[in-house]
Coordinates of C-alpha atoms in Angstrom, one line a residue:
X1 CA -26.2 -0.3 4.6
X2 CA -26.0 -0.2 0.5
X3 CA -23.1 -1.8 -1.3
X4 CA -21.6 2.1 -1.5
X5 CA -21.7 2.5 2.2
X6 CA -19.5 0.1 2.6
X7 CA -15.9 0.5 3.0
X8 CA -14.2 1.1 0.0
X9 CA -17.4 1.9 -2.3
X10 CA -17.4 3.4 -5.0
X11 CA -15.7 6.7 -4.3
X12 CA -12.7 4.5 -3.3
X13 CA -10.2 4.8 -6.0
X14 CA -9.6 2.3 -8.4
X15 CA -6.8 1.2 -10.7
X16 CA -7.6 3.7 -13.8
X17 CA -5.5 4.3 -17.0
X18 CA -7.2 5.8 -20.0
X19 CA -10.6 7.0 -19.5
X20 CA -11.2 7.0 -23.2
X21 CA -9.7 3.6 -24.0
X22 CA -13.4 1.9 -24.8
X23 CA -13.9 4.4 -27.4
X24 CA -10.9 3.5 -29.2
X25 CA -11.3 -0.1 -27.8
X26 CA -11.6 -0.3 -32.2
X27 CA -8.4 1.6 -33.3
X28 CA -5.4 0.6 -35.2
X29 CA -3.1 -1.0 -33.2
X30 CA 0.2 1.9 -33.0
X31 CA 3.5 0.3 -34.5
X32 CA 5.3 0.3 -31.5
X33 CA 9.6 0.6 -33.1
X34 CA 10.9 -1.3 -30.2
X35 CA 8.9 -4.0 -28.5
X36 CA 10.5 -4.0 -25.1
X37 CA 9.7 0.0 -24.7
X38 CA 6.5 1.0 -23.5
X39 CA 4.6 4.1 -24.4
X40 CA 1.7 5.1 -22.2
X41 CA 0.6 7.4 -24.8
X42 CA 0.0 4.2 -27.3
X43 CA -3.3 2.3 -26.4
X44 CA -3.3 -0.9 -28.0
X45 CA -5.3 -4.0 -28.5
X46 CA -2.6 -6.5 -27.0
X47 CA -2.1 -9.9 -28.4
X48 CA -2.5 -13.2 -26.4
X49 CA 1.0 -13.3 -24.6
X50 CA 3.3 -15.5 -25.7
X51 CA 6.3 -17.1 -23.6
X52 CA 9.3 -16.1 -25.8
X53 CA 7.8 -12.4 -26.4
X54 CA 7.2 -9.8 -24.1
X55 CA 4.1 -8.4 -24.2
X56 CA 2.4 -4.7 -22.8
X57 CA -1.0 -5.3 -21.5
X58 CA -2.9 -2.1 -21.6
X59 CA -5.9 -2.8 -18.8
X60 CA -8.9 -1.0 -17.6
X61 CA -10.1 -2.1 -14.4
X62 CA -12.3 -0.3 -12.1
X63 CA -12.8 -2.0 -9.1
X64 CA -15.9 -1.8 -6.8
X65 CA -14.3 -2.7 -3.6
X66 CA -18.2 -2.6 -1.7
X67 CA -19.2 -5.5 -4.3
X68 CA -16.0 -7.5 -3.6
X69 CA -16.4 -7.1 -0.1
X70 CA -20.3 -8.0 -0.5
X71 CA -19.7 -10.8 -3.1
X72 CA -16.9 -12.7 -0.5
X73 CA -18.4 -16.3 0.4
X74 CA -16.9 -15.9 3.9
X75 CA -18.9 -14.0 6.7
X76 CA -16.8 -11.2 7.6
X77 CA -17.5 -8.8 10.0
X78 CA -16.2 -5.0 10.4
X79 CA -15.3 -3.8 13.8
X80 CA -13.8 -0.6 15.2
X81 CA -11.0 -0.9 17.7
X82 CA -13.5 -0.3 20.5
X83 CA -15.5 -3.1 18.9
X84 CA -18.3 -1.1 17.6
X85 CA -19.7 -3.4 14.2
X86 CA -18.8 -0.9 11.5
X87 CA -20.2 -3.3 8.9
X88 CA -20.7 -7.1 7.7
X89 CA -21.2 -8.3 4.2
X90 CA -24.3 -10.5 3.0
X91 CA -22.6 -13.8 4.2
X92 CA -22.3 -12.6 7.3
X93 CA -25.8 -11.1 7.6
X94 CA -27.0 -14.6 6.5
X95 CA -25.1 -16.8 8.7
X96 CA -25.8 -14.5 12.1
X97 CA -29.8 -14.0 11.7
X98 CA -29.2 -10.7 11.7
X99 CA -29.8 -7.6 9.9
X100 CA -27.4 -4.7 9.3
X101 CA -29.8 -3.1 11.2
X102 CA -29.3 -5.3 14.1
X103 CA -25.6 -5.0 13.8
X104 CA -24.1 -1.5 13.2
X105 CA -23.4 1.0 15.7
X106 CA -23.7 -1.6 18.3
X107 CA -21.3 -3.1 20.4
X108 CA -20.0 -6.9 19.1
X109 CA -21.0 -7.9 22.4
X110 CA -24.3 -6.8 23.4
X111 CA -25.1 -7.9 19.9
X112 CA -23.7 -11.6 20.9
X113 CA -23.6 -12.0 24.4
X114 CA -22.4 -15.2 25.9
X115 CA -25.0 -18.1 27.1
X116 CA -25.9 -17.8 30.2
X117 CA -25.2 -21.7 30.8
X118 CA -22.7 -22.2 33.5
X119 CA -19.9 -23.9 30.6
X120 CA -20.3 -20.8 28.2
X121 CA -16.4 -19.1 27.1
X122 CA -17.3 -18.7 23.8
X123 CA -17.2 -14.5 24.5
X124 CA -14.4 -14.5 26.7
X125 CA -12.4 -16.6 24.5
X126 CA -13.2 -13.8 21.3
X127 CA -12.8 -11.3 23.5
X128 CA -9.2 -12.2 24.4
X129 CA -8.4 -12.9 20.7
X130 CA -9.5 -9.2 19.9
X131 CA -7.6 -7.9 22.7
X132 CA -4.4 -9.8 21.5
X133 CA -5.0 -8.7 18.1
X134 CA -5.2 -4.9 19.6
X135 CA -2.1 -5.1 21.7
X136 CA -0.1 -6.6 18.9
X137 CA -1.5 -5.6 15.4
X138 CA -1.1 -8.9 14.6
X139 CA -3.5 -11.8 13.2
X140 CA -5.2 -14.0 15.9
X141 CA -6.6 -17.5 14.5
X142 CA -8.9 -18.8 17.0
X143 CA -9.0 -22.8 17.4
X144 CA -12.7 -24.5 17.1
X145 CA -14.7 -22.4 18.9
X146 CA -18.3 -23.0 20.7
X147 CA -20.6 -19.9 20.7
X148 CA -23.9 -20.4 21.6
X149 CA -25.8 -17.3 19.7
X150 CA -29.2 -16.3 21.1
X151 CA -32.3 -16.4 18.9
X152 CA -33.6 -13.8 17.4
X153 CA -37.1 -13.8 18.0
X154 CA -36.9 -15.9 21.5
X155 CA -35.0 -13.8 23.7
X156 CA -32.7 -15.4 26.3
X157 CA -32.9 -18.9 23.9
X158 CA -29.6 -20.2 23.0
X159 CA -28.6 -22.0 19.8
X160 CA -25.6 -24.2 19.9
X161 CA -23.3 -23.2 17.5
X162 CA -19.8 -23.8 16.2
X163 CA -17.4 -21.6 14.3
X164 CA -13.4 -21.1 13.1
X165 CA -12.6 -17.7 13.5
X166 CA -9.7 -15.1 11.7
X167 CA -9.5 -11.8 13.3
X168 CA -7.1 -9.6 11.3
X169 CA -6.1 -5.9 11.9
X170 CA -6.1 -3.4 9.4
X171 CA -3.2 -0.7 10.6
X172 CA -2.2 3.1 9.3
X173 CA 1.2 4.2 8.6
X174 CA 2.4 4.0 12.2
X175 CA 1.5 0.5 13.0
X176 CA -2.1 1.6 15.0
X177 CA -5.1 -1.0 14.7
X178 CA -7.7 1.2 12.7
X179 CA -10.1 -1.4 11.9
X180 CA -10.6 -5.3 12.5
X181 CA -12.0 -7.8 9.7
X182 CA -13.4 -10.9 12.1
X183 CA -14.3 -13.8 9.6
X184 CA -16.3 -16.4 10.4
X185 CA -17.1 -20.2 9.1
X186 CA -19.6 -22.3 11.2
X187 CA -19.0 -25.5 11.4
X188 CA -22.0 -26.6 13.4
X189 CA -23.6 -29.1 11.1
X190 CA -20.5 -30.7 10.7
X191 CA -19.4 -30.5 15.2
X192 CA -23.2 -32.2 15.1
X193 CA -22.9 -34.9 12.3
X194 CA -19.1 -36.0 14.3
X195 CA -21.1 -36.5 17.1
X196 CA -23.9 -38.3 15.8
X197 CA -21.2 -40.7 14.2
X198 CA -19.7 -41.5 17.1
X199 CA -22.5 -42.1 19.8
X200 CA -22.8 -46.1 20.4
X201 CA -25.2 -47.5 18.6
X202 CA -28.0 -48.6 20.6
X203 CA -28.2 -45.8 22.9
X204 CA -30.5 -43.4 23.1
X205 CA -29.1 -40.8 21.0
X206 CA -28.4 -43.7 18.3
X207 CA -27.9 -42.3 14.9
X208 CA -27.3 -43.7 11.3
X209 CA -25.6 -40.9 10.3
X210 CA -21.8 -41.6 8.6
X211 CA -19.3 -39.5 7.7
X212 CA -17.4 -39.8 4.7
X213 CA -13.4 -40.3 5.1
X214 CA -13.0 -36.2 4.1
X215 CA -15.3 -35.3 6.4
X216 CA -14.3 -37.6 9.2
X217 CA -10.9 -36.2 8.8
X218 CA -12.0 -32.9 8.7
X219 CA -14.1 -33.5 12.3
X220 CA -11.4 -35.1 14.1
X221 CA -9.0 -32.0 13.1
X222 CA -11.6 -29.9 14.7
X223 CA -11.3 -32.2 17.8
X224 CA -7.8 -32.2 17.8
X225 CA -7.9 -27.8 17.3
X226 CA -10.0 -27.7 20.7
X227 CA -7.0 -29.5 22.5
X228 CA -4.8 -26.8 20.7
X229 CA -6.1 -24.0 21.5
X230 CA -6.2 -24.8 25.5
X231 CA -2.8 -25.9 24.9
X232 CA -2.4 -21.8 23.3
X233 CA -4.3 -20.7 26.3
X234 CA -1.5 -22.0 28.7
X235 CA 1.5 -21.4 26.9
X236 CA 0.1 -17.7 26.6
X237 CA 0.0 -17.4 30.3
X238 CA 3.1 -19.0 30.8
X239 CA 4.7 -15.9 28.2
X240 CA 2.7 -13.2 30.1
X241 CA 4.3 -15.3 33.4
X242 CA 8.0 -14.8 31.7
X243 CA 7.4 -11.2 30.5
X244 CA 6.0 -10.3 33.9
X245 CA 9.0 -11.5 36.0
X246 CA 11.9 -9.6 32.9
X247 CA 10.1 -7.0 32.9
X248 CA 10.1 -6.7 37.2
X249 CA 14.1 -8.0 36.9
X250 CA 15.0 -5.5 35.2
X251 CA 13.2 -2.6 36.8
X252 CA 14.7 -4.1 40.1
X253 CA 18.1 -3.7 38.4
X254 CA 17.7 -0.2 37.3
X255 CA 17.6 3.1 39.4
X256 CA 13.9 4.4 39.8
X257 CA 12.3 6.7 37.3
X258 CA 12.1 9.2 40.1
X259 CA 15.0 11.0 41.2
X260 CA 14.7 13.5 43.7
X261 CA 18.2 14.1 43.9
X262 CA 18.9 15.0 40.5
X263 CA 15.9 17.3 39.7
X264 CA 18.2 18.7 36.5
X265 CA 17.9 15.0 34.9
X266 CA 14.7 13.0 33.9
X267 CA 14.8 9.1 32.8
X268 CA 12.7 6.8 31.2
X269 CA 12.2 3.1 31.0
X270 CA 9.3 1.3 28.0
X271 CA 9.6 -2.5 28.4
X272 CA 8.8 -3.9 24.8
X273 CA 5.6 -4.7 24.3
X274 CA 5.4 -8.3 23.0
X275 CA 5.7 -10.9 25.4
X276 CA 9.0 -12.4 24.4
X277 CA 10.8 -9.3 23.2
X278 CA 11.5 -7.8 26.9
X279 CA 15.4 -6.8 26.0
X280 CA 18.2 -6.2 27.8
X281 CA 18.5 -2.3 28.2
X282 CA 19.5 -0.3 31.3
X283 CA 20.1 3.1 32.7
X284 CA 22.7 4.9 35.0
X285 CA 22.6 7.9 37.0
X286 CA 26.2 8.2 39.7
X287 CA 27.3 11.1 41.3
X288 CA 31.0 11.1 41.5
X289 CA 33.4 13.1 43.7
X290 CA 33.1 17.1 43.2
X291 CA 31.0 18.3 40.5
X292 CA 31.1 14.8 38.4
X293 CA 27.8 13.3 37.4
X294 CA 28.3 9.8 35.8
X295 CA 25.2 8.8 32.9
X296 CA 25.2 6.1 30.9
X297 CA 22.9 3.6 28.7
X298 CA 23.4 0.1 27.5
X299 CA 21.7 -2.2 25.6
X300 CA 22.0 -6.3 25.7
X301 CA 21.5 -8.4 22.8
X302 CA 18.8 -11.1 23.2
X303 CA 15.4 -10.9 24.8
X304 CA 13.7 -12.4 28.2
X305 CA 14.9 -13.4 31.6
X306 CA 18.5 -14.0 30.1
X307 CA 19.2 -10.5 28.3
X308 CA 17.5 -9.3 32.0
X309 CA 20.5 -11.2 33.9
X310 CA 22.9 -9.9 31.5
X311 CA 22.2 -6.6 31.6
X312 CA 22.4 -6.9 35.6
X313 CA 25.9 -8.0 35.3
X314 CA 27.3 -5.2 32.9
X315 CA 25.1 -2.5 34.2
X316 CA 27.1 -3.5 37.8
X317 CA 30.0 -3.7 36.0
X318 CA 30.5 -0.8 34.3
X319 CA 29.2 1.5 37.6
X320 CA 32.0 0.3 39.2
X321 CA 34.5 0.8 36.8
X322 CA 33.4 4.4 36.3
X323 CA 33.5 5.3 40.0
X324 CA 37.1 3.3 39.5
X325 CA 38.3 5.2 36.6
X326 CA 36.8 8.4 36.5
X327 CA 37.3 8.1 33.0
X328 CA 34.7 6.8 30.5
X329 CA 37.2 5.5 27.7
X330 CA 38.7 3.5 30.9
X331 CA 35.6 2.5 32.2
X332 CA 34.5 0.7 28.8
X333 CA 37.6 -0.9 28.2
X334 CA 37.1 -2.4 31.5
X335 CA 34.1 -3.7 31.0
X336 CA 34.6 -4.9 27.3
X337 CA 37.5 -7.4 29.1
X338 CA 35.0 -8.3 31.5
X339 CA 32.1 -8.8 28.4
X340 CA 34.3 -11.9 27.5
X341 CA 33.8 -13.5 30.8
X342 CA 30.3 -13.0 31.0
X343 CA 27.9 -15.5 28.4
X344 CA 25.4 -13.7 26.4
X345 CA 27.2 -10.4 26.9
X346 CA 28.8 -10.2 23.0
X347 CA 27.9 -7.3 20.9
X348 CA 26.4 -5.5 24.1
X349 CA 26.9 -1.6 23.0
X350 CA 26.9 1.3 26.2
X351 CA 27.7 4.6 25.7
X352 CA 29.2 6.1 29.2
X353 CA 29.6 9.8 29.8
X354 CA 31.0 12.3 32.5
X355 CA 29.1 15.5 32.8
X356 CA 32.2 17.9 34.4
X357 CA 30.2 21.2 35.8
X358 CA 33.3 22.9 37.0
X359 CA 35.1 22.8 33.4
X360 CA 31.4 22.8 31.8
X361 CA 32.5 20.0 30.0
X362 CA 31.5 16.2 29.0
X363 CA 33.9 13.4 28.4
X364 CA 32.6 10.5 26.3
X365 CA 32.9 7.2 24.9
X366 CA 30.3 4.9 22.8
X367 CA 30.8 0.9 22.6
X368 CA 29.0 0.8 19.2
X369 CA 25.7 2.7 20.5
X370 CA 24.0 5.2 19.1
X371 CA 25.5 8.8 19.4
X372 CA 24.6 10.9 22.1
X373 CA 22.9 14.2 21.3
X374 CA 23.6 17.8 22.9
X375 CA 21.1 20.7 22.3
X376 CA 22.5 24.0 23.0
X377 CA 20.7 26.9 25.1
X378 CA 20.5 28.1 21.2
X379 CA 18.3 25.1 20.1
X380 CA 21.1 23.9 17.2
X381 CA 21.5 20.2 18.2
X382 CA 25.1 18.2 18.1
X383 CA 25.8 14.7 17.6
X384 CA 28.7 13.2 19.5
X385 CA 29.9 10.4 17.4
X386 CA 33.5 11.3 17.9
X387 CA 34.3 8.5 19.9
X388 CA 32.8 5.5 18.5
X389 CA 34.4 2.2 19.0
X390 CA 33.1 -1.8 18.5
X391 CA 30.6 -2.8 20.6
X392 CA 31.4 -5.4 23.8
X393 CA 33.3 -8.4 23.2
X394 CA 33.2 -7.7 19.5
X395 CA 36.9 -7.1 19.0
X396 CA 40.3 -7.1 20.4
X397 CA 39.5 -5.4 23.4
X398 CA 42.9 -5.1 24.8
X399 CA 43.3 -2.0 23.5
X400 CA 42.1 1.0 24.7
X401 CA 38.9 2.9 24.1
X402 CA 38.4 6.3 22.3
X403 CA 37.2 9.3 24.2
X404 CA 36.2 12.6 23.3
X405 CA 35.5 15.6 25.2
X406 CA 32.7 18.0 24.4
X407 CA 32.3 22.1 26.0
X408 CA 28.8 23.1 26.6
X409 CA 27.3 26.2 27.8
X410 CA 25.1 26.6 31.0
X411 CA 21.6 25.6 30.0
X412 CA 22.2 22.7 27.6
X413 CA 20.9 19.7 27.5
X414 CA 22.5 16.5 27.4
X415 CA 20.1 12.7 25.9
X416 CA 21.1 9.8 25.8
X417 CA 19.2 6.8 25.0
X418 CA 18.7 3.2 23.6
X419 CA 18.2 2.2 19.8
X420 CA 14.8 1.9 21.0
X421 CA 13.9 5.2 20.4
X422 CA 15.1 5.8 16.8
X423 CA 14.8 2.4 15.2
X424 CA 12.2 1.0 13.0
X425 CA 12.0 -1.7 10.8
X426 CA 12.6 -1.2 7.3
X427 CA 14.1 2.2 8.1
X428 CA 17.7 3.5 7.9
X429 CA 18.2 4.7 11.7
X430 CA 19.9 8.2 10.2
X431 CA 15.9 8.4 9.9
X432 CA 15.1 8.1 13.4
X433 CA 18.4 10.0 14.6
X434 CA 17.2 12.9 12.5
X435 CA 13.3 12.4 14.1
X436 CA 15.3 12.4 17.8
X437 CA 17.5 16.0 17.1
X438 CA 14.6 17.7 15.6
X439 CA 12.4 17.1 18.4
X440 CA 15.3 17.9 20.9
X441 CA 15.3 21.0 18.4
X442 CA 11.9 22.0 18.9
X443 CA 11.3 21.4 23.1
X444 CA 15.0 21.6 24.3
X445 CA 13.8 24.8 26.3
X446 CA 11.2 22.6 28.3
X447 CA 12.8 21.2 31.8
X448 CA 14.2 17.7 32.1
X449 CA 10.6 15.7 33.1
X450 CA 8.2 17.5 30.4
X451 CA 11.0 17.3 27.8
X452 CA 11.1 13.4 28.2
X453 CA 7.6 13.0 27.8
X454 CA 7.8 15.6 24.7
X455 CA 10.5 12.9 23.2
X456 CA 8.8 10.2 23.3
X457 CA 5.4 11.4 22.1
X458 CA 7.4 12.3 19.5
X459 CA 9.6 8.7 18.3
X460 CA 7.6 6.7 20.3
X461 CA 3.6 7.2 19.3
X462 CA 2.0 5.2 21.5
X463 CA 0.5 2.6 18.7
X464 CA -2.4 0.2 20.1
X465 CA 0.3 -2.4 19.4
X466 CA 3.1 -0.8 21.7
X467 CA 6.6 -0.7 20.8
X468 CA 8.9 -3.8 19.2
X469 CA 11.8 -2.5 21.3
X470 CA 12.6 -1.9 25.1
X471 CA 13.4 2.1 24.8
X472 CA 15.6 3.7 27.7
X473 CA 15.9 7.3 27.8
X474 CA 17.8 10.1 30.1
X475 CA 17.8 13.9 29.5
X476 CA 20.0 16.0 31.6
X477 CA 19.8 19.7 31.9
X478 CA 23.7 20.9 32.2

């Protein structure tokens, strides 16, 4: 591969102002009337800058981002998600033994497959780095790591060999791993030289060889990373444990996905993908007496097993005081008393409704949750944010809830759902709101099950890393 097959050669863009600035590199300098303005159109030879004056640097750079990835003294290594090599620069090629030839096209590990010795983990280890970086989008630092590499021209020979290790994602615009930069630095010689230090002198593998103080320190830091990153290993299991048993808490606690009673209503449940952000965010589904069908959402601040337990409580709660009530302004006043008796329940916010199919009607309430949203058989979308109070245990909660009442015609369609679905960070959530009645907009005419799945394709694209939020969702055809 030439420097200009590289990613980001030369037809990358660079950072360009005025083509013709190096002809007039010689030109009077333009009077500029006010030294704090600046005028593109004035190209200027600037002076040195000086603290106590502002100063307008007119620069011309053109960067050649296949050189500056050649030129880096760090082997680094290009890989596509499905860890195909995409590329590697010239420190890389030197340090592996291995042409570009060797290297692109093919997959990282049938290029480096592990030694066949029975204590070899030096590709499993990577391997569960790159699969961490994948599910997260986030950097993975590996600790010390030994990777025996085979020969190149003595097939099935190992070579003992030592490296640190950076993988680090590249993502698009909607957080999706597109491309992995896996930087290397052996450390063999130095792994070797440690050893040699510290045999007993006298023995058979006696050896002279002393470090200096630096490099001492430097080799027992490596030591100490090895105990690290088995320490890593085990609190990482022990998270996947924890995330494991919230994520099966709550989906004990929660009707099933499935409901072959209500074939006019459709629900679904994402867990958050990272391994301590499993939230606190439930469903209901309750036929009531007549023609009364009881939905509601909630959503529990906090994460893990303790947000899980919460949610269980409320979620318990607040089904009985609907099937109490009747009435969902009653129902959440009920439960915002009982939010003060419950620890870790402040701020919770639930949004209960009452879905009346004799009046074709649907009483609300929202305890600081996001709106509900009803598409019309016409397809113009309405957001009930009528009846918006505090969330749980957030104010004086002796005083009654708001309720609204919205008419509907045969055919709509009633979602509700958790902030999940709309928020993202950085981003006002009108943002997301508008995403969410747009796509309701476009598919309201689909029944209850595709129309779910059409709404979260939608807010919820699937990136390699998952979502950063547990997302609950329930669409009801009325």
């Amino acid at each position: 591969m030439s420097d200009s097959d590289a990613p980001g050669g030369r037809e990358s863009p660079g950072i360009r102002t005025d083509p013709d600035v190096e002809a007039d590199a010689d030109a009077e300098p333009i009077a500029d009337p006010d030294p704090n303005i600046t005028h593109p159109s004035s190209r200027t030879r600037s002076p040195p800058p000086s603290p106590d004056v502002d100063v307008n640097i007119d620069i011309d750079i053109d960067i050649d981002f296949a050189k500056v990835f050649q030129a880096l003294p760090s082997p680094v290594m290009l890989l596509a998600p499905d860890l195909t090599i995409l590329g590697a620069n010239r420190a890389y090629v030197q340090i592996s033994g291995r042409g570009l030839d060797e290297l692109v096209g093919r997959f990282l590990f049938d290029v480096f497959p592990d030694s066949p010795s029975d204590d070899a983990t030096g590709a499993r280890t990577l391997r569960r780095s790159l699969e961490r970086l994948l599910a997260t989008g986030e950097r993975d630092t590996m600790a010390l790591q030994k990777y025996d590499v085979e020969v190149t021209d003595r097939p099935g020979v190992f070579e003992e060999r030592y490296w640190s290790t950076v993988n680090i994602p590249v993502l698009d615009a909607e957080g999706r791993v597109t491309l992995i930069a896996h930087r290397v630095e052996e450390v063999t010689a130095l792994v070797r030289a440690r050893e040699a230090a510290t045999r007993t002198p006298g023995t058979q593998h006696a050896s002279p060889t002393t470090l200096s103080q630096e490099d001492a320190m430097t080799a027992d830091l490596l030591t100490r990373s090895q105990e690290l990153q088995e320490l890593n290993e085990e609190l990482r299991k022990a998270h996947a444990r924890t995330h494991e048993v919230a994520v099966t808490l709550q989906r004990a606690m929660l009707p099933g996905t499935t409901l072959p009673r209500h074939d006019f209503a459709a629900v679904r449940y994402q867990p958050a993908a990272s391994f301590l952000n499993v939230c606190g965010d439930w469903y209901d589904l309750i036929d009531l007496d007549g023609d009364l069908l009881a939905a509601a959402v909630g959503d529990v601040v906090g994460h893990g097993l303790e947000a899980a337990g919460v949610m269980g409580q409320l979620r318990s709660a607040l089904s009985a005081a609907i099937r109490a009530t009747g009435r969902p302004a009653d129902a959440l006043t009920t439960l915002a008393q009982h939010a003060h008796t419950v620890e870790g329940a402040l701020a919770t916010t639930a949004v209960q409704a009452v879905i009346d199919r004799a009046a074709h009607t649907v009483p609300y309430s929202c305890a600081g949750h996001p709106p509900p949203l009803l598409a019309h058989p016409d397809g113009t979308v309405e957001l009930l944010d009528t009846a918006t109070d505090p969330p749980l245990a957030a104010s004086d909660d002796t005083i009654p809830r708001t309720q609204a009442t919205v008419s509907y015609t045969p055919g709509a369609t009633l979602v509700l759902y958790t902030d999940g679905l709309i928020e993202r960070r950085g981003e006002d959530i009108d943002h997301g709101l508008h995403r969410l009645a747009h796509s309701l907009e476009r598919h309201h005419t689909l029944p209850p099950e595709p129309l779910a799945d059409a709404i979260l394709t939608d807010l919820v694209p699937a990136p390699r890393r998952g979502p950063d939020d547990d997302t609950a969702l329930v669409v009801i055809r009325l």
